[in-house]
Amino acid sequence: MSEYVLELRGITKKFPGVKALDNVHFKLKAGEIHALMGENGAGKSTFIKVITGVHAPNEGEMFLYGEKVQFANPKDAQNKGIAAIYQHVTNYPDLSVTENIFMGHEKVHKTTKRLRWKEMHAEAKAILQDLGSSIDPKTEMGSLSVAQQQIVEIAKAISTKAKIIIMDEPTAALTARESEELYKITERLRDQGASIIFISHRFEDMYRLASQVTVFRDSRYIGSWGVNEITNDQLIVAMVGREITQVYPHKKNKAGEKLLEVKNLGKMGYYADISFTLNKGEILGLTGLVGAGRTEVCQSLFGITTYDNGEVYLKGQKIRVRNPKEAMNLGIGYLPEDRQLQGLVLDWGIGRNITLPALKDLSSKGWLNEKKEASLAKKLAEKVNVKANSIFDLVSSLSGGNQQKVAVAKLLTADLEIIILDEPTKGVDVGAKSAIYEIINNLAAQGYGIIMISSEMPEILGMSDRIVVMREGRITKVIDKKEATQEVILEAAMSEIKEQVV
Amino acid sequence: MEQRTALDKQGYIQRNLLDKKDFSLKGFFLQWEWMLVIILIAVMMINASLSPYFLNYASLRDGTMIFMDKAYIVFPMAMIMILRDIDISVGSTVALSSVVMATMYNSLGVPMELAVVICLAVGALCGFINGLLIVKFKELSAVIVTLGTMILYRGIAYVILEDQASGNFPEWFGFFGWGYVFGIPFILILFIIMAILFGFLLHKTTFGREVFAMGKNPTASRFSGVKVDKIKIIVFTLAGLMAGLTALFLASRMGSTRPNVATMYELDVIAMAALGGVSTAGGKGRIIGTVIAVFIIGYLQYGLGLINIPAQTLLIIVGILLILAVAVPKIKLPAFVKRK
Amino acid sequence: MPENVIQNSAQLQSPVKKTSKLANIYKFRELGLLAFIVILSLAVQLRNPSFLSGENINDMITNTAILSILALGMMLVLVTRGIDLSIGSTIAFSGMIAAQAVSANQNLNPFVVILMGIVIGMACGAVNGILIAKVGLLPIIATLAMMNIYRGVTFKISGGEWISSYQMPESFVSIATGKTFGLNNLIVIAIVIYLLFYYLINHTRTGRQIYAVGSNPDSAKVSGIKEGRILLLVYTIMGGFAGLSGVLWVSKFASAQGDTASGYELTVIAACILGGVSIAGGSGKISGIILGSVLLGILNNALPLLNVSPFWQTGIQGLIILVAVIINTLVKRGVDRNNLMRRKI
């Protein structure tokens, strides 16, 4: 038997037009927690799908306990004891917890094929209790919290008797305390003999759990180290490919008079008591864990959702935005987090995408002036430096970074004063990232007030003039650039347990 | 060109993006509409060979008058399908608005001119209610909402007129269904005017552009400041309004109306739109295609009627046509039938 | 600021207690429906004492039997996020063929006729299923087209003629009027189907996979469920029920016409919606279907007894569908809102 329970060699996976994985390697030892790290778009998710049999690789070999294997479908992988807990919880909200756990490997009577509910309920209950959870297995999945659903997913992995468990960013939507629960469960699984691949963005996850870390970048294998062998800085270099300090452009903006003031904003179930100000020419970083309510606050400011209480003042004037059009007329623009779903019409050309918010200005009495439209689209696309041949090129054919530039160009059509950017560099490669930072900085220098939501610590630290930290729907800290360090922000974002002790 | 590629290699360069499309002859002839023209010619030829009476002006003209009434609804239906929705209540809307008009005139003594306006207003109101329900209850699909109103509107028509027919319209009212202007049926002239109006609305205005954007990506449209609810309500109201117009023509041509008129009009209309190249997946479609499709289905039905093929067979044929129209683009065929 | 933090932590997690609020709402829904049925029955009884007579009740139950069989099939279709508008035509089609068969061959065994009806219906349903699952048409478009085609074919094979009771042998008519174990045959058939169906959807893998596909098609794929096959199965079952109902229908009303059961699909969908089947897919229960069908059955029976003009019935049915879906939506919104309120910030 080999030393490794799972080994992948030279895996390449191509999709039409893209190489999602390019000759990557991976070795998993028995009973270890192995962190797999890399930026968005580094190929981690595709890699997981290769291991679990969702995608078949174009090249390369996979060895399980030293034996060469090939999976035709997810079922094959499951039968060999591999289970995955995906980033987006993939379950059946209308079905019971038990069914979610046993879907695909139900217990049935040998001859009649009748489902053995009693046994399944009992086993589900036993597994959940073993995980320290008292969820009733007959509950409907959809009525559980995200953290509870995560636990059910783990229970599902256990119920398949999986020896290799893959967790794809399981902590992304969890609070600090919920994450801690998850860490404990993960360690327990390891102690019981499972080998775990833990994918995460968060360094704290890695330091807390893993003994080995492998890094992918731009669909390639970069290296694998023991957690003790590599420093934080080295790891960042491995992930982003260059010194992090180089990425941020020299700042030339200056904060001016007060532009926006938010007072005690609240929305039931999402956020409460949100107060902050934004000045002209300022970049205000808004950070916190995913699910802290950052996006919800900004979407309320932009009129996508409403708020229940509180007030918003624009240049001293009280405003109440009811829909995005009103927000844009008032000079507030929003760059959504999910480009593909919220930002762009993917199978439209660049030009049509850019002019969509500005059709009114490009028309007289409703008649569209296509000449005017084309020239505006051309001007803005060139301004943000989109790499393409013509403004008719489909947005779906562009890279993530260039798509994001198109989305930014859309904002520039309107006469804005405030620009809200929600994770502006998510899924964007390193080169395009600095181009986007350059654009943001230029905007600030021109006097726009900018709110930038980001989960990436270096980005927040490198770009913001002031930083607002949110946790579980509330602002926990507002930090000036000079005092901001990674530690201060992290503490504000997730330190509830410490605070309680104090 | 060469210069640009050379500069590319050096990295940051202000690019020159093309903002004009080259005219491509191949692209021009690769449009679905040409396929439709071929089908239309084939239908005409088959009809002509089956019936010696088909290919003369009077016959074509009369044929047009018979199928043209429902054709008005095709335009807003195309918009609704571009929005990824569907409206199966239009047949009932036609029935309800014509019944209200006839009752107003015959039982309540409302002048016919006013009754005509009321007919259009009732149609628009029905459409507006559909739109409002769909927008206010986003959890429900347009299928369920219009299924409900389809039964409801028809039901109200039955409540008003029970199983009676109502007619005795003034003579001038017959002009809608049977009138000519310069020897051309009025119904055809108005159809062409409507086609031009809707063509401009859908392809040349901001409103039309926003409809297409919503069909392709409703969420992104909303984030881009498109007033998605308002547009949806307007489009459904237009469908109701056109159904009201259809009611006028239908009542005029038949000389009377009853609650069970225009049953299953929605099927014909949806079939016409789908055949015309409007995708049921949303975001795609052109008015010119639907216009040709109207004539294809209309003349097909008329021609088959001429050779005494019973109405029931026409049901089957329209059904098969609808399935072919939506299924063909899903099956991989040679490039020339691929829709643009 | 710090006091907020402390307050939060104290309130933070009470995840365990969150259980089965949703389940309660559904139970409440069914109880509500039941209460409504009882109140409605009493009210009608007060206005017209013949309502709760044995004969009328029997009549109501036999009427409801066919409706509820169809509603079971439609529930599965709705659970997979589909819709089937063609069942009225399928009923007419299989009923017409059955009637023609028995009128041509008076000695045909009733069981053979029933079997024939089921097979014809399943074939019709399978065509729908193939168009939807394999060709990838929208269910509404595919079944709308097939509705016309089946209806047209029915007219064609009948040549526009009716087949009425005197052409049908006694054995055939007694399918719907005869009794087994002292119960009307229709009721017995309905009960047998209920039991089989209950077993299918609650105790077999396939049954649960139907719900899984409706609840989350994407994860169903990852779990290795073959969505296409499930959809095909669901539409075939629906067709089979419609075919069976066609035979029962013709036997009960002792006449087969081209426009038999025209528009009946809407009544069936209404029964499902009243019974709480979610149009968004994934949920629907047999108990709800029974209550929904019974309620519609009572309404259809009671309106004439209350001297409501038959012309009102269509309108009332449309109103019921709309009101029921809107109430469903509002209840669901209320639940979501409650869930949010419990999320302390």
mmCIF file with all atom_site columns, C-alpha atoms in Angstrom, chain B residues 121-236:
data_model
loop_
_atom_site.group_PDB
_atom_site.id
_atom_site.type_symbol
_atom_site.label_atom_id
_atom_site.label_alt_id
_atom_site.label_comp_id
_atom_site.label_asym_id
_atom_site.label_entity_id
_atom_site.label_seq_id
_atom_site.pdbx_PDB_ins_code
_atom_site.Cartn_x
_atom_site.Cartn_y
_atom_site.Cartn_z
_atom_site.occupancy
_atom_site.B_iso_or_equiv
_atom_site.pdbx_formal_charge
_atom_site.auth_seq_id
_atom_site.auth_comp_id
_atom_site.auth_asym_id
_atom_site.auth_atom_id
_atom_site.pdbx_PDB_model_num
ATOM 1   C CA . ALA B 1 121 ? -60.654 49.060 -22.065 1.00 0.00 ? 121 ALA B CA 1
ATOM 2   C CA . VAL B 1 122 ? -61.922 45.752 -20.677 1.00 0.00 ? 122 VAL B CA 1
ATOM 3   C CA . GLY B 1 123 ? -59.250 43.900 -22.625 1.00 0.00 ? 123 GLY B CA 1
ATOM 4   C CA . ALA B 1 124 ? -56.538 46.206 -21.334 1.00 0.00 ? 124 ALA B CA 1
ATOM 5   C CA . LEU B 1 125 ? -57.874 45.863 -17.796 1.00 0.00 ? 125 LEU B CA 1
ATOM 6   C CA . CYS B 1 126 ? -57.749 42.061 -18.004 1.00 0.00 ? 126 CYS B CA 1
ATOM 7   C CA . GLY B 1 127 ? -54.145 42.240 -19.160 1.00 0.00 ? 127 GLY B CA 1
ATOM 8   C CA . PHE B 1 128 ? -53.298 44.769 -16.483 1.00 0.00 ? 128 PHE B CA 1
ATOM 9   C CA . ILE B 1 129 ? -54.700 42.468 -13.781 1.00 0.00 ? 129 ILE B CA 1
ATOM 10  C CA . ASN B 1 130 ? -52.555 39.612 -15.099 1.00 0.00 ? 130 ASN B CA 1
ATOM 11  C CA . GLY B 1 131 ? -49.485 41.806 -15.034 1.00 0.00 ? 131 GLY B CA 1
ATOM 12  C CA . LEU B 1 132 ? -50.225 43.172 -11.597 1.00 0.00 ? 132 LEU B CA 1
ATOM 13  C CA . LEU B 1 133 ? -50.746 39.713 -10.074 1.00 0.00 ? 133 LEU B CA 1
ATOM 14  C CA . ILE B 1 134 ? -47.561 38.398 -11.676 1.00 0.00 ? 134 ILE B CA 1
ATOM 15  C CA . VAL B 1 135 ? -45.537 41.337 -10.402 1.00 0.00 ? 135 VAL B CA 1
ATOM 16  C CA . LYS B 1 136 ? -47.025 41.402 -6.904  1.00 0.00 ? 136 LYS B CA 1
ATOM 17  C CA . PHE B 1 137 ? -46.785 37.653 -6.395  1.00 0.00 ? 137 PHE B CA 1
ATOM 18  C CA . LYS B 1 138 ? -43.424 36.835 -7.884  1.00 0.00 ? 138 LYS B CA 1
ATOM 19  C CA . GLU B 1 139 ? -43.496 33.388 -6.302  1.00 0.00 ? 139 GLU B CA 1
ATOM 20  C CA . LEU B 1 140 ? -46.265 32.446 -8.714  1.00 0.00 ? 140 LEU B CA 1
ATOM 21  C CA . SER B 1 141 ? -45.429 31.872 -12.311 1.00 0.00 ? 141 SER B CA 1
ATOM 22  C CA . ALA B 1 142 ? -47.217 33.556 -15.189 1.00 0.00 ? 142 ALA B CA 1
ATOM 23  C CA . VAL B 1 143 ? -48.464 30.086 -16.123 1.00 0.00 ? 143 VAL B CA 1
ATOM 24  C CA . ILE B 1 144 ? -50.484 29.727 -12.938 1.00 0.00 ? 144 ILE B CA 1
ATOM 25  C CA . VAL B 1 145 ? -51.706 33.316 -12.775 1.00 0.00 ? 145 VAL B CA 1
ATOM 26  C CA . THR B 1 146 ? -52.944 33.357 -16.363 1.00 0.00 ? 146 THR B CA 1
ATOM 27  C CA . LEU B 1 147 ? -54.370 29.860 -15.946 1.00 0.00 ? 147 LEU B CA 1
ATOM 28  C CA . GLY B 1 148 ? -56.459 31.227 -13.101 1.00 0.00 ? 148 GLY B CA 1
ATOM 29  C CA . THR B 1 149 ? -57.529 34.348 -14.942 1.00 0.00 ? 149 THR B CA 1
ATOM 30  C CA . MET B 1 150 ? -58.186 32.319 -18.081 1.00 0.00 ? 150 MET B CA 1
ATOM 31  C CA . ILE B 1 151 ? -60.896 30.450 -16.208 1.00 0.00 ? 151 ILE B CA 1
ATOM 32  C CA . LEU B 1 152 ? -62.023 33.531 -14.331 1.00 0.00 ? 152 LEU B CA 1
ATOM 33  C CA . TYR B 1 153 ? -62.453 35.798 -17.371 1.00 0.00 ? 153 TYR B CA 1
ATOM 34  C CA . ARG B 1 154 ? -64.275 33.114 -19.301 1.00 0.00 ? 154 ARG B CA 1
ATOM 35  C CA . GLY B 1 155 ? -66.410 32.497 -16.233 1.00 0.00 ? 155 GLY B CA 1
ATOM 36  C CA . ILE B 1 156 ? -67.370 36.156 -15.967 1.00 0.00 ? 156 ILE B CA 1
ATOM 37  C CA . ALA B 1 157 ? -68.353 36.105 -19.637 1.00 0.00 ? 157 ALA B CA 1
ATOM 38  C CA . TYR B 1 158 ? -70.645 33.171 -18.873 1.00 0.00 ? 158 TYR B CA 1
ATOM 39  C CA . VAL B 1 159 ? -72.112 34.975 -15.882 1.00 0.00 ? 159 VAL B CA 1
ATOM 40  C CA . ILE B 1 160 ? -72.929 37.982 -18.051 1.00 0.00 ? 160 ILE B CA 1
ATOM 41  C CA . LEU B 1 161 ? -74.378 36.277 -21.115 1.00 0.00 ? 161 LEU B CA 1
ATOM 42  C CA . GLU B 1 162 ? -75.023 32.685 -19.916 1.00 0.00 ? 162 GLU B CA 1
ATOM 43  C CA . ASP B 1 163 ? -75.334 30.616 -23.077 1.00 0.00 ? 163 ASP B CA 1
ATOM 44  C CA . GLN B 1 164 ? -76.891 33.394 -25.161 1.00 0.00 ? 164 GLN B CA 1
ATOM 45  C CA . ALA B 1 165 ? -75.519 35.054 -28.223 1.00 0.00 ? 165 ALA B CA 1
ATOM 46  C CA . SER B 1 166 ? -75.647 38.817 -28.466 1.00 0.00 ? 166 SER B CA 1
ATOM 47  C CA . GLY B 1 167 ? -75.508 40.663 -31.745 1.00 0.00 ? 167 GLY B CA 1
ATOM 48  C CA . ASN B 1 168 ? -77.631 43.190 -33.678 1.00 0.00 ? 168 ASN B CA 1
ATOM 49  C CA . PHE B 1 169 ? -74.741 45.571 -33.922 1.00 0.00 ? 169 PHE B CA 1
ATOM 50  C CA . PRO B 1 170 ? -75.216 48.713 -36.020 1.00 0.00 ? 170 PRO B CA 1
ATOM 51  C CA . GLU B 1 171 ? -74.288 48.404 -39.639 1.00 0.00 ? 171 GLU B CA 1
ATOM 52  C CA . TRP B 1 172 ? -71.123 50.479 -39.489 1.00 0.00 ? 172 TRP B CA 1
ATOM 53  C CA . PHE B 1 173 ? -69.682 48.060 -36.956 1.00 0.00 ? 173 PHE B CA 1
ATOM 54  C CA . GLY B 1 174 ? -69.415 45.451 -39.698 1.00 0.00 ? 174 GLY B CA 1
ATOM 55  C CA . PHE B 1 175 ? -66.664 47.561 -41.247 1.00 0.00 ? 175 PHE B CA 1
ATOM 56  C CA . PHE B 1 176 ? -64.074 46.150 -38.818 1.00 0.00 ? 176 PHE B CA 1
ATOM 57  C CA . GLY B 1 177 ? -64.527 42.633 -40.051 1.00 0.00 ? 177 GLY B CA 1
ATOM 58  C CA . TRP B 1 178 ? -65.663 43.146 -43.621 1.00 0.00 ? 178 TRP B CA 1
ATOM 59  C CA . GLY B 1 179 ? -64.597 46.635 -44.649 1.00 0.00 ? 179 GLY B CA 1
ATOM 60  C CA . TYR B 1 180 ? -62.137 47.576 -47.361 1.00 0.00 ? 180 TYR B CA 1
ATOM 61  C CA . VAL B 1 181 ? -59.924 50.565 -47.880 1.00 0.00 ? 181 VAL B CA 1
ATOM 62  C CA . PHE B 1 182 ? -58.796 50.947 -51.492 1.00 0.00 ? 182 PHE B CA 1
ATOM 63  C CA . GLY B 1 183 ? -59.820 47.350 -52.071 1.00 0.00 ? 183 GLY B CA 1
ATOM 64  C CA . ILE B 1 184 ? -57.635 46.054 -49.269 1.00 0.00 ? 184 ILE B CA 1
ATOM 65  C CA . PRO B 1 185 ? -59.304 44.605 -46.172 1.00 0.00 ? 185 PRO B CA 1
ATOM 66  C CA . PHE B 1 186 ? -59.237 47.097 -43.316 1.00 0.00 ? 186 PHE B CA 1
ATOM 67  C CA . ILE B 1 187 ? -58.197 44.316 -40.932 1.00 0.00 ? 187 ILE B CA 1
ATOM 68  C CA . LEU B 1 188 ? -55.065 43.687 -42.999 1.00 0.00 ? 188 LEU B CA 1
ATOM 69  C CA . ILE B 1 189 ? -54.170 47.366 -43.209 1.00 0.00 ? 189 ILE B CA 1
ATOM 70  C CA . LEU B 1 190 ? -54.473 47.783 -39.469 1.00 0.00 ? 190 LEU B CA 1
ATOM 71  C CA . PHE B 1 191 ? -52.444 44.606 -38.969 1.00 0.00 ? 191 PHE B CA 1
ATOM 72  C CA . ILE B 1 192 ? -49.604 46.007 -41.025 1.00 0.00 ? 192 ILE B CA 1
ATOM 73  C CA . ILE B 1 193 ? -49.762 49.293 -39.150 1.00 0.00 ? 193 ILE B CA 1
ATOM 74  C CA . MET B 1 194 ? -49.662 47.416 -35.851 1.00 0.00 ? 194 MET B CA 1
ATOM 75  C CA . ALA B 1 195 ? -46.778 45.273 -37.058 1.00 0.00 ? 195 ALA B CA 1
ATOM 76  C CA . ILE B 1 196 ? -44.817 48.412 -37.883 1.00 0.00 ? 196 ILE B CA 1
ATOM 77  C CA . LEU B 1 197 ? -45.701 50.028 -34.558 1.00 0.00 ? 197 LEU B CA 1
ATOM 78  C CA . PHE B 1 198 ? -44.767 46.962 -32.537 1.00 0.00 ? 198 PHE B CA 1
ATOM 79  C CA . GLY B 1 199 ? -41.674 46.427 -34.682 1.00 0.00 ? 199 GLY B CA 1
ATOM 80  C CA . PHE B 1 200 ? -40.478 49.910 -33.848 1.00 0.00 ? 200 PHE B CA 1
ATOM 81  C CA . LEU B 1 201 ? -41.472 49.558 -30.218 1.00 0.00 ? 201 LEU B CA 1
ATOM 82  C CA . LEU B 1 202 ? -39.557 46.317 -29.788 1.00 0.00 ? 202 LEU B CA 1
ATOM 83  C CA . HIS B 1 203 ? -36.519 47.013 -31.931 1.00 0.00 ? 203 HIS B CA 1
ATOM 84  C CA . LYS B 1 204 ? -36.018 50.750 -31.961 1.00 0.00 ? 204 LYS B CA 1
ATOM 85  C CA . THR B 1 205 ? -36.963 52.103 -28.552 1.00 0.00 ? 205 THR B CA 1
ATOM 86  C CA . THR B 1 206 ? -35.471 51.984 -25.096 1.00 0.00 ? 206 THR B CA 1
ATOM 87  C CA . PHE B 1 207 ? -38.563 50.116 -23.977 1.00 0.00 ? 207 PHE B CA 1
ATOM 88  C CA . GLY B 1 208 ? -37.903 47.304 -26.440 1.00 0.00 ? 208 GLY B CA 1
ATOM 89  C CA . ARG B 1 209 ? -34.249 47.133 -25.502 1.00 0.00 ? 209 ARG B CA 1
ATOM 90  C CA . GLU B 1 210 ? -35.185 46.817 -21.862 1.00 0.00 ? 210 GLU B CA 1
ATOM 91  C CA . VAL B 1 211 ? -37.657 44.038 -22.687 1.00 0.00 ? 211 VAL B CA 1
ATOM 92  C CA . PHE B 1 212 ? -34.869 42.061 -24.349 1.00 0.00 ? 212 PHE B CA 1
ATOM 93  C CA . ALA B 1 213 ? -32.540 42.736 -21.425 1.00 0.00 ? 213 ALA B CA 1
ATOM 94  C CA . MET B 1 214 ? -35.141 41.431 -18.983 1.00 0.00 ? 214 MET B CA 1
ATOM 95  C CA . GLY B 1 215 ? -35.604 38.325 -21.069 1.00 0.00 ? 215 GLY B CA 1
ATOM 96  C CA . LYS B 1 216 ? -31.897 37.600 -21.070 1.00 0.00 ? 216 LYS B CA 1
ATOM 97  C CA . ASN B 1 217 ? -31.203 38.443 -17.456 1.00 0.00 ? 217 ASN B CA 1
ATOM 98  C CA . PRO B 1 218 ? -33.961 39.882 -15.256 1.00 0.00 ? 218 PRO B CA 1
ATOM 99  C CA . THR B 1 219 ? -31.721 40.325 -12.222 1.00 0.00 ? 219 THR B CA 1
ATOM 100 C CA . ALA B 1 220 ? -28.996 42.213 -14.047 1.00 0.00 ? 220 ALA B CA 1
ATOM 101 C CA . SER B 1 221 ? -31.665 44.375 -15.681 1.00 0.00 ? 221 SER B CA 1
ATOM 102 C CA . ARG B 1 222 ? -33.032 45.311 -12.303 1.00 0.00 ? 222 ARG B CA 1
ATOM 103 C CA . PHE B 1 223 ? -29.558 46.128 -11.015 1.00 0.00 ? 223 PHE B CA 1
ATOM 104 C CA . SER B 1 224 ? -29.064 48.289 -14.109 1.00 0.00 ? 224 SER B CA 1
ATOM 105 C CA . GLY B 1 225 ? -32.010 50.457 -13.196 1.00 0.00 ? 225 GLY B CA 1
ATOM 106 C CA . VAL B 1 226 ? -34.559 48.927 -15.539 1.00 0.00 ? 226 VAL B CA 1
ATOM 107 C CA . LYS B 1 227 ? -38.013 49.237 -14.006 1.00 0.00 ? 227 LYS B CA 1
ATOM 108 C CA . VAL B 1 228 ? -38.770 45.583 -14.415 1.00 0.00 ? 228 VAL B CA 1
ATOM 109 C CA . ASP B 1 229 ? -42.171 45.540 -12.739 1.00 0.00 ? 229 ASP B CA 1
ATOM 110 C CA . LYS B 1 230 ? -43.477 48.459 -14.745 1.00 0.00 ? 230 LYS B CA 1
ATOM 111 C CA . ILE B 1 231 ? -42.332 46.944 -18.025 1.00 0.00 ? 231 ILE B CA 1
ATOM 112 C CA . LYS B 1 232 ? -43.912 43.617 -17.234 1.00 0.00 ? 232 LYS B CA 1
ATOM 113 C CA . ILE B 1 233 ? -47.233 45.230 -16.393 1.00 0.00 ? 233 ILE B CA 1
ATOM 114 C CA . ILE B 1 234 ? -47.163 47.299 -19.587 1.00 0.00 ? 234 ILE B CA 1
ATOM 115 C CA . VAL B 1 235 ? -46.435 44.258 -21.746 1.00 0.00 ? 235 VAL B CA 1
ATOM 116 C CA . PHE B 1 236 ? -49.249 42.217 -20.220 1.00 0.00 ? 236 PHE B CA 1
#
